[in-house]
Amino acid sequence: MRKRRVILLGSTGSIGASAMKVAGTMPDRMEVVGMAAHRSAQKLAQAANLFRPEAICLVETTFLAELRSALTYRPKLFTGEDGLIELSTLSSADLVLVAIVGVAGLRPALAAIDRGKDLAIASKEILVMAGEIVMNQARLKNVSILPVDSEHNAIFQCLEAKRTAEIRNLILTASGGPFRRLSTECLDQVTKSDALQHPTWKMGQKITIDSATLFNKGLEMIEARWLFNVPMSRVQVVIHPQSIVHSLVEFVDGSILAQLSHSDMCFPIQYAVTWPDRVPTSLKPLHLADVGKLEFEEPRYDVFPALNLARKAGEAGGLLPAVLNAANEIAVQAFLADQIPFTQIWKLVQNAMERHSNLASPSLDDIIRADSQAREFVRSALV
Ligand code: MG
C-alpha cells in the first residue's frame, strides 16, 4: 500500500477543503507535507495547525505576520511566487495537487514535474494554457498526470488500460448551469446572483460563472484534448442536469463506459491519491433507484457560444487557448463587478480571440505574454 506525500497548492479554496477532508479520513494513504494559500493567512494557519505539514507558503505577504502568530508550530515558511516553486519541489513530496485559480499554478506545476513528482491537477488553466508543454514534460520525466476535475477523473477511470486508438469520443457531461433553458433575450437580463446559483455543485465564484456561461465546459474540452491525447474533434459535450454521470468514453466498438457518483469533489480527489488502487470510503454511496432519472440533452450551441469558441481555440492550439482563458477571466471579473451584462462575457472573449495573432508551438514565455495581452485587451474594452 502506497502512502502519498502530498503538497496542496490552493489549500484554502473549495478543492483544498475537500482534499483535507480526504486526507483526514485516510491518514494511512495520504499525508499533507506542504500547503500553500494566496492570501488567506488565518485559514492557512488553521489548516496547517491541524495537519502540521513541514512547509507552507503564503503567496501574498501582506498578512505574513498574522500567519506567523496564528501558527502553533514552526513549519518552513515560503512566500511569493518563488515560494510556490520551492514548496512544489520539496524533496519529501511525491504528489502535488494543484488547485490554484488562474495562471499562478503553471510554473510550480512544471517545476514539480521536473523534480519527478506526480501531479494531480484541479486547476484548468495549466492544461488549457500549456497542455502540450506540460504533457510532453510529464512523458519525458515519466510522471503521472492525475486529473481531479470530476469529468476528467471520470474519463481517466473509464480509460484504465485502454489505448488512445480505441477511443471514438470522450463525452464530457455538463450540468448546463442555472440558465440551461433560458432564451437569449432573458440571458441579457440575468444578474450576478442568478448566475451564482449553481444547480448541482458548490464551488468558487469564478467557476460558478463559468458553469453558467459554459466556458467551464469549454476549458474542460481543451483540457481533455491534452490530458488524453485525442484531437478536439473527438471531444464532445452532453448536457446532464443531474450531475451524476461525471463523463463517458465511447469506444470504437460502440460501447460507452461512464463513471457515476454523487457530486462531491472528495470522490475524484480520493481516486487521484489512491490510484491505481480503490480503497473503501465513507462518502455517500449512490442509490440509482433514489436518483430515479438521468437525463441527457444536446447543448444549445447557438445560445451558449462558449463551447464553439473553445473548440475553435482547441483546434487552433498555439496561443488561442491561453487568450480564451485570460479574456474570460477578466470578463467574468467585470460581470461580477456589475460592469457588463452576462452575454457580454462571450462577446469579449470572442473579440479577444479574433484580435490576437496566433503562433504555433509557443514557448512558455510566449504563452504568458499572450495571457497578459488578452487581459489588457479586455480591460481596455471595458472603459
Ligand atoms: Mg468540472
Coordinates of C-alpha atoms and ligand atoms in Angstrom, one line a residue:
M1 CA 0.0 0.0 0.0
R2 CA 1.4 3.3 -1.0
K3 CA 1.2 6.4 1.1
R4 CA 1.1 9.6 -0.9
R5 CA 3.1 12.6 0.5
V6 CA 1.1 15.5 -0.9
I7 CA 1.6 19.2 -1.4
L8 CA -1.6 21.2 -1.6
L9 CA -1.4 24.3 -3.8
G10 CA -4.6 26.2 -3.1
S11 CA -5.3 24.8 0.3
T12 CA -7.9 27.4 1.4
G13 CA -10.3 27.0 -1.6
S14 CA -13.1 24.5 -2.0
I15 CA -10.9 21.8 -3.6
G16 CA -8.4 22.3 -0.8
A17 CA -11.1 21.8 1.7
S18 CA -12.2 18.6 0.0
A19 CA -8.6 17.4 -0.2
M20 CA -8.1 17.9 3.5
K21 CA -11.3 16.0 4.2
V22 CA -9.9 13.1 2.2
A23 CA -6.5 13.4 4.0
G24 CA -8.3 13.3 7.3
T25 CA -10.3 10.2 6.5
M26 CA -7.3 8.1 5.2
P27 CA -4.1 9.1 7.0
D28 CA -2.5 5.8 6.0
R29 CA -2.8 6.7 2.3
M30 CA -2.4 10.5 2.3
E31 CA -0.1 12.7 4.3
V32 CA -0.1 16.5 3.7
V33 CA 3.6 17.6 3.7
G34 CA 3.1 21.1 2.3
M35 CA 0.3 23.7 1.9
A36 CA 0.0 27.0 0.0
A37 CA -2.5 29.7 0.0
H38 CA -2.7 33.0 -1.8
R39 CA -3.7 35.5 0.9
S40 CA -5.9 33.7 3.5
A41 CA -3.4 33.7 6.3
Q42 CA -5.9 32.7 9.0
K43 CA -7.3 29.8 7.1
L44 CA -3.9 28.6 6.1
A45 CA -2.7 28.7 9.7
Q46 CA -5.8 26.8 10.9
A47 CA -5.3 24.0 8.3
A48 CA -1.5 23.9 8.9
N49 CA -2.0 23.6 12.7
L50 CA -4.3 20.6 12.0
F51 CA -2.2 18.7 9.5
R52 CA 1.3 20.1 10.5
P53 CA 2.9 20.0 7.1
E54 CA 6.7 20.5 7.2
A55 CA 6.4 23.6 4.9
I56 CA 3.8 26.1 4.0
C57 CA 3.7 29.1 1.5
L58 CA 1.7 32.3 1.6
V59 CA 1.9 34.0 -1.8
E60 CA 0.9 37.5 -0.8
T61 CA 3.0 38.7 2.1
T62 CA 0.6 41.4 3.4
F63 CA -0.7 39.1 6.2
L64 CA 2.6 37.2 6.9
A65 CA 2.8 38.5 10.5
E66 CA -0.8 37.3 11.1
L67 CA 0.1 33.9 9.7
R68 CA 3.2 33.6 11.9
S69 CA 1.3 34.5 15.1
A70 CA -1.6 32.1 14.3
L71 CA 0.7 29.1 13.8
T72 CA 1.1 26.7 16.8
Y73 CA 4.3 25.1 15.4
R74 CA 7.2 26.2 13.3
P75 CA 7.0 24.9 9.7
K76 CA 9.3 26.0 6.9
L77 CA 7.7 29.2 5.6
F78 CA 7.9 30.3 2.0
T79 CA 6.4 33.4 0.3
G80 CA 5.7 34.8 -3.1
E81 CA 5.6 33.1 -6.5
D82 CA 9.1 31.8 -6.0
G83 CA 8.0 30.3 -2.7
L84 CA 5.3 28.3 -4.5
I85 CA 8.0 26.8 -6.7
E86 CA 10.2 26.0 -3.6
L87 CA 7.2 24.3 -1.9
S88 CA 6.3 22.3 -5.1
T89 CA 9.8 20.9 -5.3
L90 CA 10.1 19.9 -1.6
S91 CA 12.1 16.7 -1.6
S92 CA 9.8 14.8 0.7
A93 CA 6.7 15.1 -1.5
D94 CA 5.7 12.8 -4.3
L95 CA 2.4 14.3 -5.4
V96 CA 1.5 17.9 -6.0
L97 CA -2.2 18.8 -6.0
V98 CA -2.6 22.0 -8.0
A99 CA -5.9 23.7 -7.1
I100 CA -4.9 27.4 -7.6
V101 CA -7.3 29.6 -9.6
G102 CA -5.6 31.2 -12.5
V103 CA -2.2 31.1 -14.1
A104 CA -0.2 31.0 -10.9
G105 CA 0.0 27.2 -10.7
L106 CA 1.7 26.8 -14.1
R107 CA 5.3 27.3 -13.2
P108 CA 5.1 25.4 -9.9
A109 CA 3.5 22.5 -11.7
L110 CA 6.3 22.4 -14.3
A111 CA 8.9 22.6 -11.6
A112 CA 7.3 19.7 -9.7
I113 CA 7.3 17.6 -12.9
D114 CA 10.9 18.5 -13.4
R115 CA 11.7 17.0 -10.0
G116 CA 9.8 13.8 -10.9
K117 CA 6.7 14.4 -8.8
D118 CA 3.3 13.3 -10.0
L119 CA 0.7 16.0 -10.5
A120 CA -3.0 15.9 -9.5
I121 CA -4.5 18.8 -11.5
A122 CA -7.6 20.6 -10.4
S123 CA -6.7 24.0 -12.0
K124 CA -7.9 24.1 -15.6
E125 CA -5.6 26.9 -16.6
I126 CA -2.5 24.7 -16.5
L127 CA -3.6 22.4 -19.3
V128 CA -5.7 25.0 -21.2
M129 CA -2.7 27.3 -21.5
A130 CA 0.2 25.0 -21.8
G131 CA -1.2 21.5 -22.3
E132 CA 1.3 20.5 -24.9
I133 CA 4.3 21.7 -22.8
V134 CA 3.0 20.1 -19.6
M135 CA 2.2 16.7 -21.1
N136 CA 5.4 16.5 -23.1
Q137 CA 7.4 17.2 -20.0
A138 CA 5.4 14.7 -18.0
R139 CA 6.2 12.0 -20.6
L140 CA 9.9 12.9 -20.6
K141 CA 10.1 12.7 -16.8
N142 CA 7.8 9.7 -16.6
V143 CA 5.5 11.2 -14.1
S144 CA 1.7 10.7 -13.9
I145 CA -0.8 13.5 -14.5
L146 CA -3.9 12.6 -12.4
P147 CA -6.9 14.7 -13.3
V148 CA -9.0 15.9 -10.3
D149 CA -11.7 17.8 -12.3
S150 CA -14.7 15.4 -11.9
E151 CA -15.2 15.0 -15.7
H152 CA -11.6 14.2 -16.4
N153 CA -11.3 12.0 -13.4
A154 CA -14.3 10.0 -14.7
I155 CA -12.7 9.6 -18.2
F156 CA -9.5 8.7 -16.5
Q157 CA -11.3 5.9 -14.7
C158 CA -13.1 4.7 -17.8
L159 CA -9.8 4.6 -19.8
E160 CA -7.7 2.5 -17.4
A161 CA -5.6 0.2 -19.5
K162 CA -7.2 1.3 -22.8
R163 CA -5.3 2.7 -25.7
T164 CA -6.0 6.0 -27.4
A165 CA -6.6 4.3 -30.7
E166 CA -9.6 2.6 -29.1
I167 CA -11.4 5.9 -28.3
R168 CA -14.1 7.1 -30.6
N169 CA -15.2 10.0 -28.4
L170 CA -14.7 11.5 -25.0
I171 CA -18.1 12.8 -23.8
L172 CA -17.9 15.4 -21.1
T173 CA -21.1 15.9 -19.1
A174 CA -22.3 19.4 -18.2
S175 CA -25.0 20.3 -15.8
G176 CA -26.0 23.1 -18.1
G177 CA -25.8 25.6 -15.3
P178 CA -28.7 27.7 -14.0
F179 CA -29.7 29.1 -17.4
R180 CA -30.0 25.8 -19.3
R181 CA -33.5 26.6 -20.5
L182 CA -33.4 30.4 -20.7
S183 CA -33.9 32.2 -24.0
T184 CA -31.2 34.6 -25.4
E185 CA -33.4 37.6 -24.6
C186 CA -33.7 36.6 -20.9
L187 CA -29.9 35.9 -20.8
D188 CA -29.3 39.6 -21.4
Q189 CA -31.1 40.4 -18.2
V190 CA -29.7 37.8 -15.7
T191 CA -28.0 39.2 -12.6
K192 CA -24.9 38.2 -10.7
S193 CA -26.9 36.5 -8.0
D194 CA -28.9 34.5 -10.7
A195 CA -25.6 33.3 -12.2
L196 CA -24.1 32.3 -8.8
Q197 CA -26.9 29.8 -8.2
H198 CA -25.4 26.6 -9.5
P199 CA -28.0 23.8 -9.5
T200 CA -25.7 20.9 -8.5
W201 CA -22.2 21.9 -7.5
K202 CA -21.0 24.2 -4.7
M203 CA -17.9 26.0 -6.0
G204 CA -16.0 29.3 -6.0
Q205 CA -17.4 32.4 -7.8
K206 CA -15.3 32.3 -11.0
I207 CA -16.0 28.6 -11.8
T208 CA -19.7 29.1 -10.9
I209 CA -20.0 31.9 -13.5
D210 CA -18.0 29.7 -15.9
S211 CA -20.6 27.0 -15.4
A212 CA -23.4 29.4 -16.3
T213 CA -21.7 30.6 -19.5
L214 CA -20.5 27.1 -20.3
F215 CA -16.9 28.4 -20.5
N216 CA -16.1 25.9 -17.8
K217 CA -17.0 23.1 -20.1
G218 CA -15.1 24.8 -22.9
L219 CA -12.0 24.9 -20.8
E220 CA -12.5 21.3 -19.9
M221 CA -12.8 20.3 -23.6
I222 CA -9.3 21.8 -24.2
E223 CA -8.0 20.2 -21.0
A224 CA -9.4 16.8 -22.1
R225 CA -7.7 17.1 -25.5
W226 CA -4.3 17.3 -23.9
L227 CA -4.8 15.0 -20.9
F228 CA -6.0 12.1 -23.0
N229 CA -4.1 13.0 -26.2
V230 CA -7.1 13.0 -28.6
P231 CA -7.9 15.6 -31.3
M232 CA -10.5 18.2 -30.5
S233 CA -12.9 16.6 -32.9
R234 CA -13.2 13.6 -30.5
V235 CA -14.1 15.7 -27.5
Q236 CA -17.9 16.0 -27.2
V237 CA -20.3 17.6 -24.6
V238 CA -23.7 16.4 -23.4
I239 CA -25.9 18.3 -21.0
H240 CA -26.8 16.1 -18.0
P241 CA -28.7 18.2 -15.4
Q242 CA -28.4 15.7 -12.5
S243 CA -24.6 15.7 -12.4
I244 CA -24.5 12.0 -11.5
V245 CA -22.7 10.7 -14.6
H246 CA -19.4 12.7 -14.5
S247 CA -18.3 11.9 -18.0
L248 CA -18.2 9.0 -20.5
V249 CA -15.9 7.4 -23.0
E250 CA -17.3 6.0 -26.3
F251 CA -15.0 3.3 -27.7
V252 CA -14.5 2.3 -31.4
D253 CA -16.7 -0.8 -30.9
G254 CA -19.7 1.4 -30.0
S255 CA -19.6 0.7 -26.2
I256 CA -19.8 3.6 -23.8
L257 CA -18.3 3.5 -20.3
A258 CA -19.3 6.0 -17.7
Q259 CA -18.4 6.9 -14.1
L260 CA -21.2 7.7 -11.7
S261 CA -21.3 9.1 -8.1
H262 CA -22.8 11.9 -6.1
S263 CA -21.4 15.3 -7.0
D264 CA -18.7 15.6 -4.3
M265 CA -15.2 16.5 -5.2
C266 CA -13.9 14.1 -2.5
F267 CA -14.5 11.3 -5.0
P268 CA -12.1 12.4 -7.7
I269 CA -9.5 13.6 -5.2
Q270 CA -9.5 10.3 -3.3
Y271 CA -9.1 8.4 -6.6
A272 CA -6.2 10.6 -7.7
V273 CA -4.5 10.0 -4.4
T274 CA -5.1 6.2 -4.1
W275 CA -4.7 5.4 -7.9
P276 CA -4.3 2.8 -9.1
D277 CA -5.9 1.3 -6.0
R278 CA -9.5 1.7 -4.9
V279 CA -10.0 2.0 -1.2
P280 CA -13.1 1.9 1.0
T281 CA -14.6 5.3 1.7
S282 CA -17.3 6.7 4.0
L283 CA -18.6 9.0 1.2
K284 CA -22.3 8.8 0.4
P285 CA -23.0 5.7 -1.8
L286 CA -25.1 6.2 -4.9
H287 CA -28.5 4.5 -5.0
L288 CA -29.7 4.7 -8.5
A289 CA -33.3 4.0 -7.6
D290 CA -33.3 7.1 -5.4
V291 CA -31.9 9.2 -8.2
G292 CA -34.6 7.7 -10.4
K293 CA -34.0 9.6 -13.6
L294 CA -30.9 10.5 -15.5
E295 CA -31.4 13.0 -18.4
F296 CA -29.2 13.9 -21.4
E297 CA -29.7 16.6 -24.0
E298 CA -27.7 18.3 -26.7
P299 CA -26.1 21.7 -25.7
R300 CA -27.6 24.8 -27.2
Y301 CA -24.5 25.8 -29.1
D302 CA -26.1 28.9 -30.7
V303 CA -27.3 30.3 -27.3
F304 CA -24.1 29.4 -25.4
P305 CA -21.2 30.3 -27.8
A306 CA -18.6 29.3 -25.2
L307 CA -18.4 25.7 -26.5
N308 CA -17.8 26.7 -30.1
L309 CA -15.2 29.3 -29.1
A310 CA -13.4 26.7 -27.0
R311 CA -13.5 24.2 -29.9
K312 CA -12.0 26.8 -32.1
A313 CA -9.3 27.6 -29.6
G314 CA -8.5 24.0 -29.0
E315 CA -8.4 23.1 -32.7
A316 CA -6.1 26.1 -33.5
G317 CA -3.9 25.5 -30.5
G318 CA -0.9 27.7 -30.0
L319 CA -1.7 30.8 -28.1
L320 CA -5.5 30.9 -28.6
P321 CA -6.4 28.7 -25.6
A322 CA -4.4 31.0 -23.3
V323 CA -6.1 34.0 -24.9
L324 CA -9.6 32.5 -24.4
N325 CA -8.8 31.7 -20.8
A326 CA -7.3 35.1 -19.9
A327 CA -10.1 37.1 -21.7
N328 CA -12.7 35.0 -20.0
E329 CA -11.2 35.6 -16.5
I330 CA -11.2 39.4 -16.9
A331 CA -14.7 39.4 -18.5
V332 CA -16.0 37.3 -15.5
Q333 CA -14.4 39.7 -13.1
A334 CA -16.2 42.6 -14.9
F335 CA -19.5 40.8 -14.8
L336 CA -19.1 40.1 -11.0
A337 CA -18.3 43.8 -10.6
D338 CA -21.6 44.7 -12.4
Q339 CA -19.6 46.4 -15.2
I340 CA -21.0 44.3 -18.1
P341 CA -24.2 42.2 -18.8
F342 CA -23.9 38.4 -18.7
T343 CA -23.9 37.9 -22.5
Q344 CA -21.0 40.3 -22.9
I345 CA -18.7 37.8 -21.4
W346 CA -18.9 35.7 -24.6
K347 CA -18.6 38.7 -26.8
L348 CA -15.4 40.0 -25.1
V349 CA -13.8 36.5 -25.3
Q350 CA -14.7 36.2 -29.0
N351 CA -13.2 39.7 -29.7
A352 CA -10.0 38.9 -27.9
M353 CA -9.6 35.7 -29.8
E354 CA -10.3 37.4 -33.2
R355 CA -7.8 40.2 -32.4
H356 CA -4.9 38.0 -31.3
S357 CA -2.5 36.7 -33.9
N358 CA -1.7 33.0 -33.2
L359 CA 1.7 31.2 -33.0
A360 CA 2.3 27.5 -33.5
S361 CA 4.3 25.7 -30.7
P362 CA 4.7 28.8 -28.5
S363 CA 7.2 28.8 -25.6
L364 CA 6.1 29.3 -22.0
D365 CA 7.1 33.0 -22.2
D366 CA 5.0 33.4 -25.4
I367 CA 2.1 31.9 -23.6
I368 CA 2.5 34.1 -20.5
R369 CA 2.8 37.2 -22.8
A370 CA -0.4 36.3 -24.7
D371 CA -2.1 35.8 -21.4
S372 CA -1.3 39.4 -20.3
Q373 CA -2.1 40.9 -23.7
A374 CA -5.5 39.3 -23.7
R375 CA -6.2 40.6 -20.2
E376 CA -5.1 44.1 -21.2
F377 CA -7.3 43.9 -24.4
V378 CA -10.4 43.1 -22.4
R379 CA -9.6 45.6 -19.7
S380 CA -9.3 48.4 -22.3
A381 CA -12.5 47.3 -24.0
L382 CA -14.3 47.8 -20.7
V383 CA -13.5 51.5 -20.3
Ligands
MG1 MG -15.6 20.0 -13.9

